[in-house]
Coordinates of C-alpha atoms in Angstrom, one line a residue:
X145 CA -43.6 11.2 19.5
X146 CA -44.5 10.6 23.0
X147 CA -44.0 7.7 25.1
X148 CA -48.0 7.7 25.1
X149 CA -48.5 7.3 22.1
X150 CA -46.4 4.7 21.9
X151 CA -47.9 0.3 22.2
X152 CA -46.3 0.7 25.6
X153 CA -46.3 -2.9 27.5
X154 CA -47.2 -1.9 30.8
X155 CA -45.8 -3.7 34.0
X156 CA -50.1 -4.6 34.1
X157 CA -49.8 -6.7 31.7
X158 CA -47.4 -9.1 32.9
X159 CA -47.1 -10.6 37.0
X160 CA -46.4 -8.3 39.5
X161 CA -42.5 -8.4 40.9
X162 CA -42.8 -8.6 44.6
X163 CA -39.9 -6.2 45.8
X164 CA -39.4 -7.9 49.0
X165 CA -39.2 -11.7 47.2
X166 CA -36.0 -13.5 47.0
X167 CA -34.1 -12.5 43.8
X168 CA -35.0 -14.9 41.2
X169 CA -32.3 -16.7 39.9
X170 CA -30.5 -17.2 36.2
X171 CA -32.0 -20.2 34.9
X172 CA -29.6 -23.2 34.6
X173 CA -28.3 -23.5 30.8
X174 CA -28.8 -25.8 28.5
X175 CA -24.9 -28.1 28.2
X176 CA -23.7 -25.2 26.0
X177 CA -21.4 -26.0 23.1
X178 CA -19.6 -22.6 23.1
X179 CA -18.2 -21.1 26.6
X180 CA -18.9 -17.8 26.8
X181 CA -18.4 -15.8 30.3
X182 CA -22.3 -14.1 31.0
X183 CA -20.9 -12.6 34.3
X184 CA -18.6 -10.1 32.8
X185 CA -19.2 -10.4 28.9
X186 CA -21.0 -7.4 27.0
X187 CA -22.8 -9.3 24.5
X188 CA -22.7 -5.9 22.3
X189 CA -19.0 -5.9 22.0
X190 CA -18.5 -9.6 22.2
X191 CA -21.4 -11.2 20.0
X192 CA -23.1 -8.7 17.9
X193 CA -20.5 -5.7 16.8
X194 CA -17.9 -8.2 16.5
X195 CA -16.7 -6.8 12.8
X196 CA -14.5 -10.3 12.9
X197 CA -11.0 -9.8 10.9
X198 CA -12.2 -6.1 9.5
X199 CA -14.4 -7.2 7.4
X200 CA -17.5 -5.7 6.0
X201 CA -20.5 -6.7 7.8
X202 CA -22.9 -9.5 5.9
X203 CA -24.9 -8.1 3.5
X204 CA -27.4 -11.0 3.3
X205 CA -30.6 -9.4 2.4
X206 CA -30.1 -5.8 2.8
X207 CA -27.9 -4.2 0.5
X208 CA -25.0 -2.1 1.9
X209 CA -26.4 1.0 0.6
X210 CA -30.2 0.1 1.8
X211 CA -30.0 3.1 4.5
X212 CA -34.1 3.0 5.5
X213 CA -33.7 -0.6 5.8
X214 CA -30.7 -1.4 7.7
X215 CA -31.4 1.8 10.1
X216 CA -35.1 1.2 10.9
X217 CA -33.9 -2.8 11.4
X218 CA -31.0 -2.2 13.6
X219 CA -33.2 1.0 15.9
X220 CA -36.0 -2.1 16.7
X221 CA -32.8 -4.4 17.4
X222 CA -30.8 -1.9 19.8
X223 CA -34.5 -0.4 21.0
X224 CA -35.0 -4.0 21.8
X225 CA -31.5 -4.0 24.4
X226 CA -32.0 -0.8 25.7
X227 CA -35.6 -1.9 27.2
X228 CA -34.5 -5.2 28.0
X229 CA -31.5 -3.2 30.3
X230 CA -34.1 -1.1 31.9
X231 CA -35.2 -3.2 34.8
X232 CA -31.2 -4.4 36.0
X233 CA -31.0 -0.1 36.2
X234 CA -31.5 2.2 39.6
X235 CA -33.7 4.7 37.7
X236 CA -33.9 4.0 33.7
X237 CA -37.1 3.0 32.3
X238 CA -37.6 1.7 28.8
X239 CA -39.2 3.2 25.6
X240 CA -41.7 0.8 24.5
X241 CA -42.1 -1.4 27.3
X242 CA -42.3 -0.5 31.6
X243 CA -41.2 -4.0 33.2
X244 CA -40.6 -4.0 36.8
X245 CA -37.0 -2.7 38.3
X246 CA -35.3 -5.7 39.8
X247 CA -33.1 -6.1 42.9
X248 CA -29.8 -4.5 42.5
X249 CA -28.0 -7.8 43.5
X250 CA -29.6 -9.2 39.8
X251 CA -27.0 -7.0 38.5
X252 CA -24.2 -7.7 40.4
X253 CA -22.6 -9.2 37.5
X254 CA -23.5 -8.7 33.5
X255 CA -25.6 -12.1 33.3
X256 CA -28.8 -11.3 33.6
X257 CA -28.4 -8.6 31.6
X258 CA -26.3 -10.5 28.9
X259 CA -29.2 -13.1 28.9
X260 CA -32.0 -10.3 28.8
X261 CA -30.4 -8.7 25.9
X262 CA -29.8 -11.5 23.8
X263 CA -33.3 -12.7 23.9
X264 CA -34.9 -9.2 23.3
X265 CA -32.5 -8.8 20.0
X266 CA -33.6 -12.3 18.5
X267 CA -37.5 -11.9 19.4
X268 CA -36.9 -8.9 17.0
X269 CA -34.9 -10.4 14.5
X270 CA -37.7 -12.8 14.4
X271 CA -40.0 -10.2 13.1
X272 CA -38.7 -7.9 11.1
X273 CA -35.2 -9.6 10.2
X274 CA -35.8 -13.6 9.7
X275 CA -33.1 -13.7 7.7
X276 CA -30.6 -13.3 10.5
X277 CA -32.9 -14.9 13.0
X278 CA -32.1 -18.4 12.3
X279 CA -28.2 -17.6 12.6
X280 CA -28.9 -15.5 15.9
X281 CA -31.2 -18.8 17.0
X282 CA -28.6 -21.2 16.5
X283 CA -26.1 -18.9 18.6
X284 CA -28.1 -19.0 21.4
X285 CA -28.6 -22.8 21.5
X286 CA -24.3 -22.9 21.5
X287 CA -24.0 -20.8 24.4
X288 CA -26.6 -23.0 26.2
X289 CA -29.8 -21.3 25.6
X290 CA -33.1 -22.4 24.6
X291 CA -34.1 -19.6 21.6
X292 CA -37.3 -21.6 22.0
X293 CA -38.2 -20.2 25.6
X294 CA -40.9 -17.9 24.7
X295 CA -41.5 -17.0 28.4
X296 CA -42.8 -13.8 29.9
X297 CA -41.9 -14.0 33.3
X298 CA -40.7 -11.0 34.5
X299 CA -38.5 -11.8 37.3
X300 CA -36.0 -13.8 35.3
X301 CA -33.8 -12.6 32.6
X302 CA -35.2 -14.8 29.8
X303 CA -38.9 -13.2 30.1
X304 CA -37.7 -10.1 30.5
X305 CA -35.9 -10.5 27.1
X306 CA -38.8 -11.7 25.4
X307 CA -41.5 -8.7 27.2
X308 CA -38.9 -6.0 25.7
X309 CA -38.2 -7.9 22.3
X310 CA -42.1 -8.4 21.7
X311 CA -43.3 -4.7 22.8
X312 CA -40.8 -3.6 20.8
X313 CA -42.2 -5.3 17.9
X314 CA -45.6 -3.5 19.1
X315 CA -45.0 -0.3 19.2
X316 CA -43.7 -0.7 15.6
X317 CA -45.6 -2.9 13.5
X318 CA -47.7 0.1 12.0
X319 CA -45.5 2.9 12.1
X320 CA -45.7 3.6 8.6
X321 CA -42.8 1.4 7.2
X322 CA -44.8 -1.3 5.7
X323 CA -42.2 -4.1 7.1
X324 CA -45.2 -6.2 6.5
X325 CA -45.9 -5.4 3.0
X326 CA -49.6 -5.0 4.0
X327 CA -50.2 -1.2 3.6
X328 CA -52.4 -0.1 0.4
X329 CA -53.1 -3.4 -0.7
X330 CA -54.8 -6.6 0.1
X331 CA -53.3 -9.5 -1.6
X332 CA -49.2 -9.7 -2.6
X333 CA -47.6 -7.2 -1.0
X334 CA -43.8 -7.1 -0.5
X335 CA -41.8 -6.3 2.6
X336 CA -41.1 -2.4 2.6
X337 CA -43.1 -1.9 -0.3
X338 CA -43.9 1.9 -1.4
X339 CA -48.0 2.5 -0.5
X340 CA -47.5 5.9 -1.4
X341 CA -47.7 6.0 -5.0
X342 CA -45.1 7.7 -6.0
X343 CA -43.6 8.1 -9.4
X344 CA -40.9 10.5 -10.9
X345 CA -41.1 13.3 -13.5
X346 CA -38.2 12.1 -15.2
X347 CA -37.8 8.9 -16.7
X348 CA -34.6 6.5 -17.1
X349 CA -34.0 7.6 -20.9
X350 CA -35.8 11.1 -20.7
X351 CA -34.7 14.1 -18.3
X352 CA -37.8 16.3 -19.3
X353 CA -36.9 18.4 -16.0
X354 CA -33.1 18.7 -15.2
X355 CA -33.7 20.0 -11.9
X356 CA -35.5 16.6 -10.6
X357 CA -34.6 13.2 -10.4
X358 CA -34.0 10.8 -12.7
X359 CA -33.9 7.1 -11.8
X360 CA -30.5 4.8 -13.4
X361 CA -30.4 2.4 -15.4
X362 CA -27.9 -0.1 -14.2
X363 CA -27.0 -4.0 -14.3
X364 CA -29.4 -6.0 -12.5
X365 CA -26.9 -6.3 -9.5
X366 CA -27.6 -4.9 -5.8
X367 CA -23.5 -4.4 -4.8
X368 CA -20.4 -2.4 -5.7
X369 CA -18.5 -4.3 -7.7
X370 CA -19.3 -7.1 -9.6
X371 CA -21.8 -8.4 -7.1
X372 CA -24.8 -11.1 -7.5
X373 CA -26.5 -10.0 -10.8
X374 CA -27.7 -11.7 -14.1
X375 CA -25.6 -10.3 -17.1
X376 CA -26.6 -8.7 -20.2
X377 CA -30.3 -7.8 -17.8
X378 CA -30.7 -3.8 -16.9
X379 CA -33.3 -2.3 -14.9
X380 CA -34.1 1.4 -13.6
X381 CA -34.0 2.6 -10.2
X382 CA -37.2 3.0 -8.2
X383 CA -37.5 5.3 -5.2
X384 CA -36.4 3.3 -2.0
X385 CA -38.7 3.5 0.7
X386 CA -40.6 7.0 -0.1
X387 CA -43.1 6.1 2.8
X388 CA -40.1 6.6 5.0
X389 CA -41.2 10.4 5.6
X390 CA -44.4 8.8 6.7
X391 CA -42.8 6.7 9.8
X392 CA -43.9 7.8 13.2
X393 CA -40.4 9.4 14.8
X394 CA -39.7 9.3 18.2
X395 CA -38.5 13.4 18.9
X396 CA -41.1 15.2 17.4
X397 CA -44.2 15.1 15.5
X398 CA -44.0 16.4 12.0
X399 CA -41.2 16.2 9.9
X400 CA -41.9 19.3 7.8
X401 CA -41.2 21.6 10.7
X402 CA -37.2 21.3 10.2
X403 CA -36.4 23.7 7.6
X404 CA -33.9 23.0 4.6
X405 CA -33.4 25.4 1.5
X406 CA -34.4 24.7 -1.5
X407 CA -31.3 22.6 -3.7
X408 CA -30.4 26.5 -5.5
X409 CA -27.1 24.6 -6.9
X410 CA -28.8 21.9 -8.6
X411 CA -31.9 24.7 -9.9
X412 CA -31.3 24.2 -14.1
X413 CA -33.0 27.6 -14.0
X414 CA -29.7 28.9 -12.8
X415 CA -28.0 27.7 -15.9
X416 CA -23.8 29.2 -14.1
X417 CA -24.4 27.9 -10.6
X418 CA -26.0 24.6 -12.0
X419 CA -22.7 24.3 -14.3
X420 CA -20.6 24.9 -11.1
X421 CA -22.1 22.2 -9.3
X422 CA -21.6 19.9 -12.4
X423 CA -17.9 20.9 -12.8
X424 CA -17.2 20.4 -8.7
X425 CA -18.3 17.0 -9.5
X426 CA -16.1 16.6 -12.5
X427 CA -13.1 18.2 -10.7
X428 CA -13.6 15.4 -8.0
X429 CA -13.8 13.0 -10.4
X430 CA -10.9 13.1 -12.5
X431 CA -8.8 13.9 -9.5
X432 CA -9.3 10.6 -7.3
X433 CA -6.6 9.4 -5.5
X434 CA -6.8 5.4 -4.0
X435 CA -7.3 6.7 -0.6
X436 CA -10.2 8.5 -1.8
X437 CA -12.0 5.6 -3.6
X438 CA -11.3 3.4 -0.3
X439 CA -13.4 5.9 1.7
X440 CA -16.0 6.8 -0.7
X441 CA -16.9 2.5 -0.7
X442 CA -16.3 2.5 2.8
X443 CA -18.6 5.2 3.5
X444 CA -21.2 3.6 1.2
X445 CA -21.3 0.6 3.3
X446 CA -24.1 1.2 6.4
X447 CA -23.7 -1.5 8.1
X448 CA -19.8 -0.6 8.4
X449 CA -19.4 2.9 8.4
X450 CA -22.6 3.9 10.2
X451 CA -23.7 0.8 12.3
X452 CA -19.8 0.4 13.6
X453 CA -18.3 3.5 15.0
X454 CA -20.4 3.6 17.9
X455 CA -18.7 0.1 18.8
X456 CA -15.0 2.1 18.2
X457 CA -16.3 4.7 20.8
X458 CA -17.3 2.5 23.0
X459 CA -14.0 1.1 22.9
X460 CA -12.2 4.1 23.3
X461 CA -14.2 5.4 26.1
X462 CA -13.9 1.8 28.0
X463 CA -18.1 1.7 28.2
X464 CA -19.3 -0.7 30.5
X465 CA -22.4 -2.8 29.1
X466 CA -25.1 -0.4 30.4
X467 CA -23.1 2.1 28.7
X468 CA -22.7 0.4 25.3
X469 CA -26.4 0.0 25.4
X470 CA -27.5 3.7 25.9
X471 CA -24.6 4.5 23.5
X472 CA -26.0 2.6 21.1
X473 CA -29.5 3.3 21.7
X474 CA -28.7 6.8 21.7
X475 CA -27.0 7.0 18.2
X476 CA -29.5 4.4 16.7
X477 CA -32.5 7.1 18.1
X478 CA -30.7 10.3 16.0
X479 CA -30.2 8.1 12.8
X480 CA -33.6 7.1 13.1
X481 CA -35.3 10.4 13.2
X482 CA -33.1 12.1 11.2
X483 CA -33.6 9.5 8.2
X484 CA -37.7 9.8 8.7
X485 CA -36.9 14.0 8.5
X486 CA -34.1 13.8 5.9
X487 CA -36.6 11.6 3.7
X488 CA -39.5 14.2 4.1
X489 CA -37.0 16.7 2.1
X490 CA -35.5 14.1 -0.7
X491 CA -39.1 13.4 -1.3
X492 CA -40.0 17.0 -0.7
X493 CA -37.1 18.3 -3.7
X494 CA -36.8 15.3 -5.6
X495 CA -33.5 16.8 -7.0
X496 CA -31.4 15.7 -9.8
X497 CA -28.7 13.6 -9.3
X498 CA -24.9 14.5 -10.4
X499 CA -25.1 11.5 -13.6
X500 CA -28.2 13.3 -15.2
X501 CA -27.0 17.0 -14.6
X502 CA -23.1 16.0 -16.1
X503 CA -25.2 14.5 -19.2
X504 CA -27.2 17.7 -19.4
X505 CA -24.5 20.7 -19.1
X506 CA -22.0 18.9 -21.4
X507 CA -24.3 16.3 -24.0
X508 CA -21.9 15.0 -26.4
X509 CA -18.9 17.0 -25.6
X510 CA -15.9 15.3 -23.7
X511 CA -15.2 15.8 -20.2
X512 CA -12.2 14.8 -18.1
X513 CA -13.0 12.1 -15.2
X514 CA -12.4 8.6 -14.3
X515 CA -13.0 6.1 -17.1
X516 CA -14.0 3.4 -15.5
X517 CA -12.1 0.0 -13.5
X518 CA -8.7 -0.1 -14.4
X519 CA -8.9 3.1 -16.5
X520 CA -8.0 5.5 -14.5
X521 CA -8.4 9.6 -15.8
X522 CA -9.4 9.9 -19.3
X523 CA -10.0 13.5 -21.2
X524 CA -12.0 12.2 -23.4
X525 CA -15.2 11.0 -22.0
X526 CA -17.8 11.6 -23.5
X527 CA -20.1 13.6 -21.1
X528 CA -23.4 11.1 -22.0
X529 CA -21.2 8.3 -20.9
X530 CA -19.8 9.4 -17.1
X531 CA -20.4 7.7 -14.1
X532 CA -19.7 8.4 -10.7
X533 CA -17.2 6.2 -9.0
X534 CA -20.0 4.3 -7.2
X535 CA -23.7 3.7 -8.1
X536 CA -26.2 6.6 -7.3
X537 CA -28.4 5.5 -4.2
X538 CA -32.0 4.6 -5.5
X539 CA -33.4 8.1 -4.4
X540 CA -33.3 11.9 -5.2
X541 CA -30.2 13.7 -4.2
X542 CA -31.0 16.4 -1.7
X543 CA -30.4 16.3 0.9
X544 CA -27.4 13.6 1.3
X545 CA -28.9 11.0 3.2
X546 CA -26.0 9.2 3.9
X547 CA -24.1 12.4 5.1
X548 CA -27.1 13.5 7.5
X549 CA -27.3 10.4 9.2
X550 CA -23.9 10.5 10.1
X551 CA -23.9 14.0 11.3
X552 CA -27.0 13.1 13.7
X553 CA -24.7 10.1 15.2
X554 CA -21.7 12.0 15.4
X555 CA -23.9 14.8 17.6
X556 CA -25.4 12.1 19.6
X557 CA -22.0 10.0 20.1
X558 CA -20.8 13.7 21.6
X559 CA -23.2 14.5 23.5
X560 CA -23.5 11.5 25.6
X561 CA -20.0 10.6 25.7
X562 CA -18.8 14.0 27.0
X563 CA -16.1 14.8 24.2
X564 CA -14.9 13.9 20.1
X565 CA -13.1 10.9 20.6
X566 CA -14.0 8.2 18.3
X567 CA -10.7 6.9 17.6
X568 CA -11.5 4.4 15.0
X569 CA -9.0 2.7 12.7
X570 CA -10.0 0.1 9.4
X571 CA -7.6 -1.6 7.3
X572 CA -8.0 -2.1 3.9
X573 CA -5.6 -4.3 2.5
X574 CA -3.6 -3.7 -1.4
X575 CA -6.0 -4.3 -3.9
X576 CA -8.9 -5.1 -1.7
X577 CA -11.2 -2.6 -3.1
X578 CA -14.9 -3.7 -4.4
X579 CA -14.6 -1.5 -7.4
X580 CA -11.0 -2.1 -8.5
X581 CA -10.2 -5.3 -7.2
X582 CA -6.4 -6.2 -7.5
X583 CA -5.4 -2.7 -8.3
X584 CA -6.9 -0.7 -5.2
X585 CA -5.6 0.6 -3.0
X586 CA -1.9 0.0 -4.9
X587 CA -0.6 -0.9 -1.4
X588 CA -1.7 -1.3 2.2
X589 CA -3.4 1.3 3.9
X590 CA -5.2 2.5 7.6
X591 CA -8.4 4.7 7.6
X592 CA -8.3 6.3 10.6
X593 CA -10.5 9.0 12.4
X594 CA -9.3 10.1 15.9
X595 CA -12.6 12.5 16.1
X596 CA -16.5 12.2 15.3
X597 CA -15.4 16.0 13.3
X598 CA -13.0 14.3 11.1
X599 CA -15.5 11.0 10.5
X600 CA -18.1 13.4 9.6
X601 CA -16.2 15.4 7.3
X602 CA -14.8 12.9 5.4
X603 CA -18.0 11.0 5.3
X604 CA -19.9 14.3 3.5
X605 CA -16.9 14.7 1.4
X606 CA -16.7 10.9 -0.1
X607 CA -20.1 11.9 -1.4
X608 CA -18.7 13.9 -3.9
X609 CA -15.6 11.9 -4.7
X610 CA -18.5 8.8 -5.1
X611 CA -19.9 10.9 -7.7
X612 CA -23.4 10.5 -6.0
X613 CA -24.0 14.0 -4.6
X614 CA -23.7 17.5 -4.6
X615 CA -21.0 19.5 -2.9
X616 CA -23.4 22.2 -1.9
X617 CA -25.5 19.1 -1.2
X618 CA -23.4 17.5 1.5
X619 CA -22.1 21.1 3.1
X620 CA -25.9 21.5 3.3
X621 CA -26.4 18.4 4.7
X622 CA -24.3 17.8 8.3
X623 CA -26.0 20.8 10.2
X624 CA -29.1 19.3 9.0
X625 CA -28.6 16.0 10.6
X626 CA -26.4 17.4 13.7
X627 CA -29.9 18.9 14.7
X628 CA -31.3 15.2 15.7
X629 CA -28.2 13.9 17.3
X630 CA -29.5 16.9 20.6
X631 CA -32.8 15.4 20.0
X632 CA -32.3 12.0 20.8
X633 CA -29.1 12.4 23.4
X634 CA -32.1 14.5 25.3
X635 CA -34.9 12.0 24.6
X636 CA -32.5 9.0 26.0
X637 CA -31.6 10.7 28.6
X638 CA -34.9 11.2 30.3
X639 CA -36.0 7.4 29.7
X640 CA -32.1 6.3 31.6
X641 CA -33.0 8.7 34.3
X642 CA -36.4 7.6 34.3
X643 CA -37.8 11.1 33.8
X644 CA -40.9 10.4 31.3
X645 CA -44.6 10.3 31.8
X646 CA -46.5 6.6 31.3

């Protein structure tokens, strides 16, 4: 897509900033109840990506496996920073909105830009995350600011936060994703809803086509583990966010024009290689190690595993706040339009999932895998009664959606950074798992990932050791996804040196 035919805010709709006029001032803050320093904080690394004590991120109402969710959120929420940098930059312009560039010495120091920032973030959250809004409001009002300013000016920092935040909100409110719940219907529509009518060939007690997906049936519980839920209740998956292959990208125009073979591996037709994929998954299965059930519910967690490791190579690169900002808008760009292409092809193959086909190849004879929390390897499993370590996502299985993603990141992370450092570490303390709690992992233990390579790889690979995907799937997968991360280091790249058309 094309900065025209984006809801640009153009600098005509807002005042006119007289180059030669006196540089307008911070406004004074509110008494503020929390010092925080705005002249040389990065309110990305200090007050957003905090990850406070290693823990998981707040799931609140997105679920940690809700990919389209949580990535089309956070892309408005970083869009939001990137634009509201713009104008505090010698030559960057921003992607929804064109406000005015402002005197160098109104970026002398990091408040402006702190302030700017902050304000663009929560006019989004407003929108299309109210949830969070009210936390992110409240914030604010400790470090002094009014989340009530709703001004436009654009010679301050406040309404230059709010002009970015709100065109943000603009240039997406009908992209496709129905955030509003108002596509394809009139009256009672949910946020996110699917418009598209979808429905699946398989149902959750009948695989009539072993080639195609087949929604779970599962507790009524959203999280790994024994999460919020109402026992002895079961319901069946539904197809998260089909429309998603409908969203307007940012890099190109049509999904369908990125090629992926068709899922041969997962074909039934094929009854040997359909067997092999079922007996990879098997094999993984029965052979888990604790270290190996860490990562697979580490990588199952977006708002950690995805949403995070830009922050650890930021960190390692020693990023100074414009940089964090085009990182981050960078990375957030390539997950973006890989998950609207990536979605165009799970919808496209509507492949079977490694639960259905295990059922299918093996019926009532026993099968060696993991038996369950506790359990451990059993050789007696009845083949109609395995599980993968972790819940199948609430979509087909080709390609790995997850695994994509992080291949387009990784790319983009490289490209603009120069190099493969990520050098990321995560604790996970004995028996902390979500899973296994109490018994895994049996004793402390570091993830680490010195590279981007070795994120990504291990990323695919915990795929199969979930028990949600495909080995051919996920091999298939990262040079599918690696594809965006050029896309969008190029698309940023010509809005920071201010190389794109009105």
């Amino acid at each position: 897509m094309t900065t025209s035919d984006q809801s640009l805010a153009s600098a005509e709709e807002h005042a006119a900033v007289d180059e030669a006029a006196e540089p307008a001032p911070a406004p004074e803050p509110a008494p503020p109840q929390f010092e925080y320093d705005f002249d040389n904080g990065n309110f990305i690394k200090d007050l957003i990506t905090t990850n406070a004590d290693g823990r998981f991120p707040s799931e609140d109402a997105i679920g940690p496996t809700d990919a389209p969710l949580y990535i089309w959120i956070t892309h408005m929420f970083m869009m939001s920073w990137f634009d509201a940098l713009a104008p505090y930059h010698p030559t960057a312009v921003g992607i929804c909105s064109r406000i005015e560039r402002r005197p160098a010495s109104e970026s002398a120091t990091n408040r402006n830009k702190n302030i700017a920032g902050l304000y663009a973030g929560y006019r989004v959250l407003q929108t299309v995350y109210p949830e969070r809004a009210l936390v992110m409001g409240q914030a604010l009002a400790l470090f002094g600011l009014d989340p009530d300013d709703e001004s436009e000016d654009p010679a301050t920092p406040v309404g230059i936060g709010n002009i970015a935040g709100k065109a943000v909100i603009r240039a997406r409110a009908k992209d496709g994703m129905n955030h509003l719940g108002d596509m394809g219907r009139t009256y009672h529509g949910e946020p996110f809803e699917d418009y598209t009518g979808y429905e699946p060939v398989n149902t959750p007690r009948k695989l009539a086509d072993p080639s195609r997906w087949q929604p779970a049936i599962h507790r009524h519980r959203r999280r790994v583990g024994d999460g919020p839920g109402d026992k002895g209740i079961f319901v069946a998956q539904q197809f998260i966010t089909p429309q998603v292959r409908l969203v307007k990208p940012f890099t190109y125009d049509d999904p369908g024009r990125f090629e992926l073979a068709p899922p041969d591996h997962s074909d039934h037709t094929d009854a040997e290689r359909y067997k092999r994929s079922v007996d990879e998954i098997l094999a993984a299965s029965a052979g888990l190690t604790d270290e190996q059930k860490v990562k697979a519910e580490f990588f199952d967690h977006t708002g950690a595993a995805i949403t995070l490791a830009p922050r650890a190579a930021a960190l390692a690169h020693d990023l100074d706040l414009d940089g964090w900002a085009q990182l981050f808008m960078t990375t957030s760009l390539a997950r973006f339009d890989d998950m609207i292409a990536a979605w165009h092809q799970i919808h496209r193959y509507d492949s079977v999932r490694p639960f259905s086909a295990v059922r299918h190849v093996y019926g009532d004879a026993k099968v060696t895998g993991w038996g369950g929390p506790g359990v451990g390897t059993v050789d007696d499993l009845p083949a109609r009664e395995w599980t993968g370590y972790l819940p199948p996502g609430d979509h087909p299985e080709y390609p790995a959606g997850f695994a994509t993603i992080c291949a387009a990141q990784a790319q983009a992370a490289r490209r603009f950074l120069g190099d493969d450092v990520l050098d990321w570490t995560w604790p996970y303390e004995a028996g902390s798992a979500l899973t296994e709690p109490g018994t895994v992992p049996a004793e402390d233990l570091q993830l680490h990932y010195a590279t981007w390579t070795d994120y990504e790889r291990d990323y695919a690979d915990s795929r199969v050791w979930a028990g949600v995907h495909f080995k051919e799937t996920v091999e298939r997968s990262l040079p599918f996804g690696a594809q965006f991360g050029d896309r969008a280091h190029e698309f940023v790249q010509r809005h920071i040196n201010g190389e794109v058309e009105d």
